Coordinates of C-alpha atoms and ligand atoms in Angstrom, one line a residue:
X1 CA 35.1 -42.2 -10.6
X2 CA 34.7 -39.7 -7.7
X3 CA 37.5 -37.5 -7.0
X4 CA 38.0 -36.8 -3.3
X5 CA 40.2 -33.6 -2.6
X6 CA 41.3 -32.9 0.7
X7 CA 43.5 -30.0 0.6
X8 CA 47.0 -29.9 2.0
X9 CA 47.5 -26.1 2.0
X10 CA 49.1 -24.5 4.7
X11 CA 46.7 -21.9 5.2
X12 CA 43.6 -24.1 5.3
X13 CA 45.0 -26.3 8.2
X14 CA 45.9 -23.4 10.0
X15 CA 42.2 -22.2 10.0
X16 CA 40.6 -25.0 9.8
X17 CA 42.7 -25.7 13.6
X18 CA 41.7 -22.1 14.7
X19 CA 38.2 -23.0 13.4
X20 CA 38.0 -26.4 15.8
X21 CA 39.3 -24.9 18.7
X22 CA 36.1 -25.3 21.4
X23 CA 37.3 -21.8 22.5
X24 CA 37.1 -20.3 19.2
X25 CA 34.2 -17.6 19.8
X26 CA 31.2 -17.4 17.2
X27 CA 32.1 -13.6 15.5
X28 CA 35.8 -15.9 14.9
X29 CA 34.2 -18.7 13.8
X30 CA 32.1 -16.8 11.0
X31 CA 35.0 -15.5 9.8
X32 CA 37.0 -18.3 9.7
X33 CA 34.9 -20.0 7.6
X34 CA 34.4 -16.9 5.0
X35 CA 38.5 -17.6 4.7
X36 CA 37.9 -21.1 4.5
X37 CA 35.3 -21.0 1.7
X38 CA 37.5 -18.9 -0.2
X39 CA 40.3 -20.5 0.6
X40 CA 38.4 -24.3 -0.9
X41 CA 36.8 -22.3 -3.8
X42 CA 40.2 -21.7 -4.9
X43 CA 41.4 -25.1 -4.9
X44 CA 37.7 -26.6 -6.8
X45 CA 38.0 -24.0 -9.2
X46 CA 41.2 -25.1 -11.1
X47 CA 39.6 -26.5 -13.9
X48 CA 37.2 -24.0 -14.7
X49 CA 37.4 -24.2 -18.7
X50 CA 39.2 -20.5 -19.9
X51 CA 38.4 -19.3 -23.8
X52 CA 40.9 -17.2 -25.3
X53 CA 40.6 -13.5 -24.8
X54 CA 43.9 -11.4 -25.8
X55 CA 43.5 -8.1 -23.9
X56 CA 45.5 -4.7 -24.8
X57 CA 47.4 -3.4 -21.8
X58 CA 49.1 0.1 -22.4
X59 CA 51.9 -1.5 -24.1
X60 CA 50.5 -3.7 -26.5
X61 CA 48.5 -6.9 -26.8
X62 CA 48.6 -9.7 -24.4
X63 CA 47.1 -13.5 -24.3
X64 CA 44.3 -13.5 -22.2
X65 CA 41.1 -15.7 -20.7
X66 CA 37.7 -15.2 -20.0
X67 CA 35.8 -18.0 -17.7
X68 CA 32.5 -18.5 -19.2
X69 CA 31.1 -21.0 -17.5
X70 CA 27.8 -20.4 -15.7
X71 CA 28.4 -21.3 -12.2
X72 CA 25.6 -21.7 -9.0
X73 CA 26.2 -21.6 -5.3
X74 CA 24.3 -23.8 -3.7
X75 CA 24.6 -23.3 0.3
X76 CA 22.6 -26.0 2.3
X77 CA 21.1 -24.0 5.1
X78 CA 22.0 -23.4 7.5
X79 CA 25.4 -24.2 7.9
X80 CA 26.4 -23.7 4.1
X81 CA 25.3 -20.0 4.6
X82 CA 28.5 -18.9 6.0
X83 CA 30.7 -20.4 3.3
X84 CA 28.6 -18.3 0.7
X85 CA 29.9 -14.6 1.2
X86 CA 34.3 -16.3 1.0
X87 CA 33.5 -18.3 -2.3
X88 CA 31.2 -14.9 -3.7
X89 CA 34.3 -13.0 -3.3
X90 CA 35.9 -15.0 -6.0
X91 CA 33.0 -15.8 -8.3
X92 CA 31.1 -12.3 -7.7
X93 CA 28.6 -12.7 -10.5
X94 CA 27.0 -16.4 -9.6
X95 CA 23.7 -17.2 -8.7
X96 CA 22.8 -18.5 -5.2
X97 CA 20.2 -21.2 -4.9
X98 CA 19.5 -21.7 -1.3
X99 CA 18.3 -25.6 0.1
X100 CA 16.9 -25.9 3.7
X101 CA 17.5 -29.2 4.5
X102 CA 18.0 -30.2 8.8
X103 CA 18.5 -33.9 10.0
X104 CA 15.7 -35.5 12.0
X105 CA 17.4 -36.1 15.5
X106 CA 15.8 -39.8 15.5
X107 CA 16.6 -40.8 12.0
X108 CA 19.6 -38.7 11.2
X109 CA 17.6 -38.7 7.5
X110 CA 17.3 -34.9 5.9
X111 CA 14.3 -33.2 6.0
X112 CA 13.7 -30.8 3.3
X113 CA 12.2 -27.5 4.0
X114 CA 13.3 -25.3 1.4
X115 CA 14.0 -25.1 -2.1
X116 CA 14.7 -21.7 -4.0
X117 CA 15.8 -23.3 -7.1
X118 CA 14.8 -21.5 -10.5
X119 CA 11.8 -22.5 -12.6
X120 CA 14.5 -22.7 -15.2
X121 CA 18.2 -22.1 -15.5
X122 CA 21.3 -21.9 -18.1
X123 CA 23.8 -23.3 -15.2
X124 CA 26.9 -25.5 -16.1
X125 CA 28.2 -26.0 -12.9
X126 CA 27.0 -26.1 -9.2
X127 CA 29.5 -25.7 -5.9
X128 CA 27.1 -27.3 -3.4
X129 CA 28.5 -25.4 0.1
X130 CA 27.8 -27.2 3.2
X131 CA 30.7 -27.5 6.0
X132 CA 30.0 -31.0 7.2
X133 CA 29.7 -34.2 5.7
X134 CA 28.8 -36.5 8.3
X135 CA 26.4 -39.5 6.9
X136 CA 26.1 -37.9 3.8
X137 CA 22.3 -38.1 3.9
X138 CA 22.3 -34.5 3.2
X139 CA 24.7 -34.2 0.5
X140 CA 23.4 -36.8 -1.3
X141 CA 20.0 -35.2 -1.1
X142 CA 21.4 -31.9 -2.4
X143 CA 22.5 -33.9 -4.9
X144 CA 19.6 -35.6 -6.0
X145 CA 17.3 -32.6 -6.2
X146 CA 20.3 -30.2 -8.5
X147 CA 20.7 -33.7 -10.9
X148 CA 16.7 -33.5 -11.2
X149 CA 17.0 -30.1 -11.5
X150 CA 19.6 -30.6 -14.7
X151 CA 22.6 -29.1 -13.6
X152 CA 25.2 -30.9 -15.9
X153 CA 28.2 -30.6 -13.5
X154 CA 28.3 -30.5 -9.7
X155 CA 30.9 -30.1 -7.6
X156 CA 30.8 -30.5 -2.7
X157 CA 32.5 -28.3 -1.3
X158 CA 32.6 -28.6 2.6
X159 CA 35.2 -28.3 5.2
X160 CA 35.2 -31.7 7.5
X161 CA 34.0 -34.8 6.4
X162 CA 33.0 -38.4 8.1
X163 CA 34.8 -41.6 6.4
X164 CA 30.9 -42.7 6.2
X165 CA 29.6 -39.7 4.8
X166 CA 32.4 -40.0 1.8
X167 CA 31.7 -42.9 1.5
X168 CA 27.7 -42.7 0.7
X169 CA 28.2 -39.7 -1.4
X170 CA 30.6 -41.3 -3.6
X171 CA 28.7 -44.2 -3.6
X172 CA 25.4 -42.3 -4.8
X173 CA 27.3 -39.9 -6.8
X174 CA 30.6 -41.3 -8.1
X175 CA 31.0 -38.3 -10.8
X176 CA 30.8 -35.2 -7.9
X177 CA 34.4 -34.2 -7.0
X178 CA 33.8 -33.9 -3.0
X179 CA 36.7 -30.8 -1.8
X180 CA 37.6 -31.1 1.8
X181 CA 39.3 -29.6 4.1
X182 CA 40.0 -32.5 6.3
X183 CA 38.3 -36.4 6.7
X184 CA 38.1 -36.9 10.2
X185 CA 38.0 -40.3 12.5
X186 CA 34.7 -41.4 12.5
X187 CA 31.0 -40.6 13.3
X188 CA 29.8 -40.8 17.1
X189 CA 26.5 -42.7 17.8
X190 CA 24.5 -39.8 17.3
X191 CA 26.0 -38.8 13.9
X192 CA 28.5 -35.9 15.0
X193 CA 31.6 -35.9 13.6
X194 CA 34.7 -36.7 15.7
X195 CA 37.6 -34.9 16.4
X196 CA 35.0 -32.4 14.4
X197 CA 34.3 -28.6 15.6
X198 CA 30.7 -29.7 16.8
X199 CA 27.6 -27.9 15.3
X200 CA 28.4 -25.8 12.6
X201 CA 25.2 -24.2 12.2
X202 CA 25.0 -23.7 16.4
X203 CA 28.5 -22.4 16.4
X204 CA 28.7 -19.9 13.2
X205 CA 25.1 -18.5 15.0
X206 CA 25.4 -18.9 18.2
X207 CA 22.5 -21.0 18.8
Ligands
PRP301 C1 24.3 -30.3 9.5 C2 25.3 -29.9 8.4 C3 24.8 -30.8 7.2 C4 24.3 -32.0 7.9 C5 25.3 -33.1 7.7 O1 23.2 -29.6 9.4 O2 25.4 -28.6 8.1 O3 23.8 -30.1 6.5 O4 24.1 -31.7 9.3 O5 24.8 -34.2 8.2 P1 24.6 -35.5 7.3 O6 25.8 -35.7 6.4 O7 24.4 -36.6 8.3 O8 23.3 -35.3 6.5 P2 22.0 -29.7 10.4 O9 21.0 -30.7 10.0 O10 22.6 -29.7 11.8 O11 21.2 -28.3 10.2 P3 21.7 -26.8 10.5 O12 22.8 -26.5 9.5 O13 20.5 -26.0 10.2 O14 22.2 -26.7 11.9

């Protein structure tokens, strides 16, 4: 059954409010969402699986823990670029697989326009980054092409997300732990999410 986090830490609803404000100005908004991606990565990574790996310190031997699992960022483009560079921070040594996917204006379907996904891979886990989750046509894309891909494990990471859009993606994906930083009122009739902090992609680029 599909998990759905949405965080409660007092540092991600502070910037997440900084990061709505309409007045919030784009170099602001880039950042914020670096510190939110971190900030989310920490929270989805809590059950990375640890083996044991006792370490000498100057004063003897210690327990300690290695994380082994192979991990993959997956931004969406474009908007799921600027969580990349917060959650890289943490997990330094990942690969980065980018997807182009936009929503026709008409249809509100995803379009796929680009796919840098390996020829082959030894991946356990994906963190799919997009900030919005609004029908969750593009998520459950994303989805579809890392499954057919065979990534064994994939986790969403994104920052607001539509009651509709959680609801298709869990529907389509049930075992995907969706982390959030907040699930908002509702969609509008053309598929923006409100309260919401409008277009992600036009705001973080000032498009
Ligand atoms: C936004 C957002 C998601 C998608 C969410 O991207 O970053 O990828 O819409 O909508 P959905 O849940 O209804 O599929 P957009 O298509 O605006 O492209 P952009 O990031 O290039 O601006």
């Amino acid at each position: 059954m599909t998990q759905v986090h949405v965080s409660q830490h007092p540092l991600i609803l502070h910037k997440l409010t900084l990061l709505r404000d309409k007045d919030t100005d784009f170099r602001s908004f880039r950042e914020l969402m670096r510190e939110l991606a971190m900030l989310l990565c920490y929270e989805a990574t809590l059950d990375l699986k640890l083996t044991a790996k006792p370490v000498e310190t100057p004063m003897g031997m210690a327990a300690g823990y290695k994380a082994e699992e192979h991990i993959g960022l997956v931004p969406v483009l474009r908007a799921g670029l600027g969580m990349v560079e917060g959650v890289l921070q943490l997990l330094p040594s990942v690969q980065v697989w980018h997807i182009g996917l936009y929503r026709d204006e008409e249809t509100l379907r995803p379009v796929q326009y680009y796919n840098r996904l390996p020829a082959s891979h030894n991946i356990q886990i994906c963190l799919v980054l997009d900030p919005m989750l609004a029908t969750g046509g593009s998520a459950v894309a994303t989805l579809d092409i890392l499954k057919k891909a065979g990534v064994p494990h994939i986790k969403y990471m994104g920052v607001i997300g539509a009651p509709e859009g959680v609801e298709k993606l869990t529907k389509a994906h049930p075992d995907v732990p969706i982390h959030l930083a907040a699930i908002d009122e509702r969609l509008n009739d053309v598929g923006f999410i409100v309260p919401g902090l409008g277009d992600a992609g036009d705001r973080q680029y000032g498009t």
